[in-house]
C-alpha cells in the first residue's frame, strides 16, 4: 500500500488543478521558501481528516481555500483527492485503488467521499486507522514538530505509540460504550421511577375496576328487574284495553250544570291570575335589589379586608425602611459632606505632589542634557583616536588604494541622491491622492453627524417605548397570575362545595324520605341543615346530639308514624326523626342548671336554629339537656366529678357521663361539620368570585395599555431601522473612501520606507566617503606619524559620561515614584467623591420611598374606613330588602296555592263537562289514551332498554320465570346457584329498589376503570420487560468495555516493547557510543501509564532532554519517531524539513535511516538538503509564479545498473495542471 497520487484544486496556493503522481520509495519535494512546499503536507493532512485550523497554519478552516491574488480572483471551494494503491489489501475495503476526497466550500460546508461515494469523517478515520494511520496524524512530521514530540507529556507520548498500534480506535469504541452506559443509567432511573409510579397507580385503579365490575353486575340485575316490571305494565295495560273494548258504555249527564260551574271557576282563576300578575313585577324588583345588595356587601367586605391588609403591609414596609435607615445610620454609613471634605484634602495633596513631579521632570531633563553632552564629548574623543589610528594604518597601506576607494564612494553617493529624488516625487503624487480622498471623507462625515444626531433621539424614544411595553407586560403578567390564582381559588372553593354537597347526600332511609320530598309524611328537612353552630364546636355538638345529629325533622307524631311505615313498606332502611314542638322552650340555658366553671360552656348556648324554627329550639334544648362542652379529656373528667348531673363533651367528640364514657376516632366527619364546612366554602366562592371579577376588569385595561405600548415600540423600532439603513449607505461610501485613503497611505508608507532606506544607504555612503576623505587627508598631512595616540583624555571623558548616566537614572526613578503617588492620590480622591455622590443619592431614594409608603398607607386607611361605613349602611339596606323579599314571596305563595286550587276546580269541572259533552266518543277516547300509554311503554322499552315490545313480553313477561343473576363473587357455572323463580311484582319492585340502593352505596363509579386498569397493567408489564432488557444491555456494554481494556492493554504492551527495543537500536545508530531508552511511568497500570524518554549522547553524563543541544534534541525526536515507525510500520510517512537543523554527520546518519524505512514504507520528504535529494527516487520541484500561484515540475530518478554500479538518471516528467 502506498500513496499513488495527490490532486489539489483551489487548496491554498494551488489555484489550478495540480496532480502529483507518486511511487513507492522516497519522493523529495524541493523549492525555495514560500513557494508552497508545506502546502502539500497540509493537503495530505487535510484530506485525511485534520480538523484543527492551526495545525494547517491558518486561523479558520476557510483559510485553506485559494484567497485570490492581484491577477486571479478567489475561488469558492477547495478540493483535495488522495489516491492510495490498495492492491495488498491493507485497507479493509474491496477495492485495489482507494480515492479519498475532501471538499470545503467558502460557506463553511464540508464533504467527504470514498471512491466518489459520500461518507462521514468518521468513516475516513476508521478506514485509515486500520492501516496504522490514526486521526492524530503521527505519520506527518511537520516543521517544529520534532521539539513538540520531546516537550510532550508522558501521556501524549503514549498516544503516539497507541496511534501507530491502532489502539485509538478501540479507545473510541470504549468511550462510545461508556457514553451509552451513562445514557442507559439515566433511562434505567427514569424507567424505575415510571414503573414505581404505575405500580402506585395500579392499586387505586384496581379498586376502581373491582367497583366497576360490581356495578356492572348490579346494573345487569337492575336492568332485568326494570324489564320485567315494564313487561308486566305492558301486559296489564293491554288487558285493560281489551276489557274496555269488550265493555263499552255511554254516559250523558248534567251538561248545563257543569257549564255554569266551569264559568264560575274560570272567573275565579282569572281574578287570581290578574292579582298575581300585579304582584310579579314588585317581587322581581325586590329580588333584584336583594341580589344586588348581597353582591355589594361581599364586594365591600372584600375591599375592606384588602385595604386592611394593605395598611398592615405598608406599616410593615415602613418599619423595614426605618430599620434599614437606622442600620445605614450606624457605623457603615458616612456623611457626604465629610466625604467631600476628605476628597478636597486629597486633591490638595495631589496638587502639591504634581508640583513636585514638575520639578523632578525639569531635573530629569537637565540630567539628560548633561549625560548627552558627556557622551558626545566621549564619542568625539573616541572618533579622534580612531582617526589617528586609521591614519597610521592607512599610511602603511598606501595612499593609492585609499584614493580609489574615495572615488568609488563618491560615485555611489551620486547614484543614491538620484534615487532619493525620484522616490520623493512619487511620494508627493501619492500624498496628493490621499489628500483628495481625505477631503471627500471629511465632507461625507458631516452627513454622518446629522444622521447620528437623529438616531440619538430615536434611540431614546425607542428605549422609553420599550420600557413602557416591558412595564405593561409585567403588569399584564402580574394580573394574569393573580387572576389565575383567584380562579383557582374560586374553582377550589366550588369543588369543595360540590364535594361537601355530595357528602351531605344521604344514602340511608333518611335519604329516601328526602328524595320523596316528604309527601304525606310531614318531613321538613334535616336537623343539620337547620342548625348553626359556633366555629370549632361542630364535632362536640354532633357527639352531644348523637343519633339526632343526622335525624330528620317532621311536623308531628302522625307524620313520623307515616314516614316509618313508608320505610318499612318500601324496604328503604332506617331513619331518625325529630318531632318539632314536642318540647316546650327555646334555645339557651334551662332553669335549674348549675353555673359552669370558666373552662366549660353549655352546649345549648353555642347552637342556634334558623329564624322561624322556634319550636325546633325546644327539641334541641331537650337533646342537649345538661350537656357541657370542654376543651380536653382532663377538663371533662373534672367537670363530671364536680357536677354529677352534667354530661361533658370534648372538642374531639369524646362524651363523659356519670359512670360511662363514649368516644375514640371517627372515620368520617359528622353532618354538622359537613354543613358548617359547606357554608364556609360557599362564602369562599362568593369572595373569590368578586375578586376574579375585579381582576378581570383590571386585566382588560392592562391589556389595552400593553397593545398601545407595543404599537408605539414597533413604530419607534421601524424608525430606527430606517435610520440604520441611511447609516449603512453612508457607511458603505465611507468604507470605499477609507479604502482609497488606506491604499494611498499604504503606498505612501511603502514609498516613504523606500525613501528612508535609500536615504539610509545614501547617508551611509556619505559617511563612508567623508571617513575615507578624512583618512586620505590625515594620511597626506601626517606622513611621519607612527606612534600610538594617548588615551588618557578618552578615559576621563568616559568616567564623566558614566557619572552623568547615574545621575539621570536617579532623577528618572524619583520622577516615576512621585508620578505613582500622584496617580494613587487621584484614584483616592475620585473614590471619595463617588462615595459622597452615592450616599447622597441613597438618602434621597430612602426619603422618596418613605413618602410614597406613607401616602399609600393613608389612602388604604381611607379606603378601609369608607368600605366599613358603606358595608354597615348596605347591610342595613340588605336587611330591609330581605324583609320585603320574604313578605313578597309569602304573598306569592298564598296566591299560587289559591290559584292552584282554583285551577284544580276548573280542571275537575272541565273534565266533567268533557265527559258529558263527549259521551258519544268516551269509549273511543279512552281506548286512544290507553293505546298512547301502551305506545309510550313500548317507546320507553326501545329507547331506554333497547328491547321491542314483542321481545319484551315474550322474554320478560310475567309468564316467564325469573332467573338468578350471578353476583360479582359467583361463577355462572356453579351448580349450587338458585334456580329460576316465578314472577311476583312486589318482589321485582323490591329487587329494583335494592339494586338502585346498592348502586348508590357504591358511590361514583368510573365506567372506564376496567379498560384503564387493563391498559395500565399491560404498560407496567411492558416497562418491566424494558427494564430487564436495559439491564441485560448494560451487562453486555460492561463486557465490551472489559474486552476493549484487555485488548488495549495487550496491544499497547506489545507495541511498547517493540518500540523500546527499536529506540535503543536507532538511538545507538544516530549517537554512536550513546545510550537511550524509553520507560513506563506506571508499569503496573498499562491502560493509563505514560512514557518517559531518556537520552545520553556519547561523552555526556546528562539524561534530561531539556539539557540537550538543538541538534541532539532533533535527533532524539527522530529516533523516537523512527523507532515507532519500525515497530509498527505505516504505509507512508511525510517528513517536512526534519533535517534542517542537523550538521553533515548527523544528516548522513538520518539519511541512512531514511533508506532503511524505504524498504517497508513510502517516504515523502520536504527538504532543502542536497544529500537528501540524492537518495530520492523522484523529485518534485515547487515554485511560485509572479501571480502568486504554485506550480510543480517533477523528475523521476531511475536506477541504471548494467554493470552493477548504481547510477542516477534524471527524466523530466510533466505534472498535470
XYZ file of C-alpha atoms in Angstrom, residues 600-606 627-629:
10
model
C -66.788 24.854 80.188
C -69.846 26.154 78.314
C -73.368 24.763 77.895
C -73.841 23.089 74.517
C -77.252 24.726 74.128
C -75.583 28.161 74.200
C -73.452 27.507 71.111
C -74.624 18.838 78.241
C -71.476 20.986 78.609
C -68.612 21.485 76.168
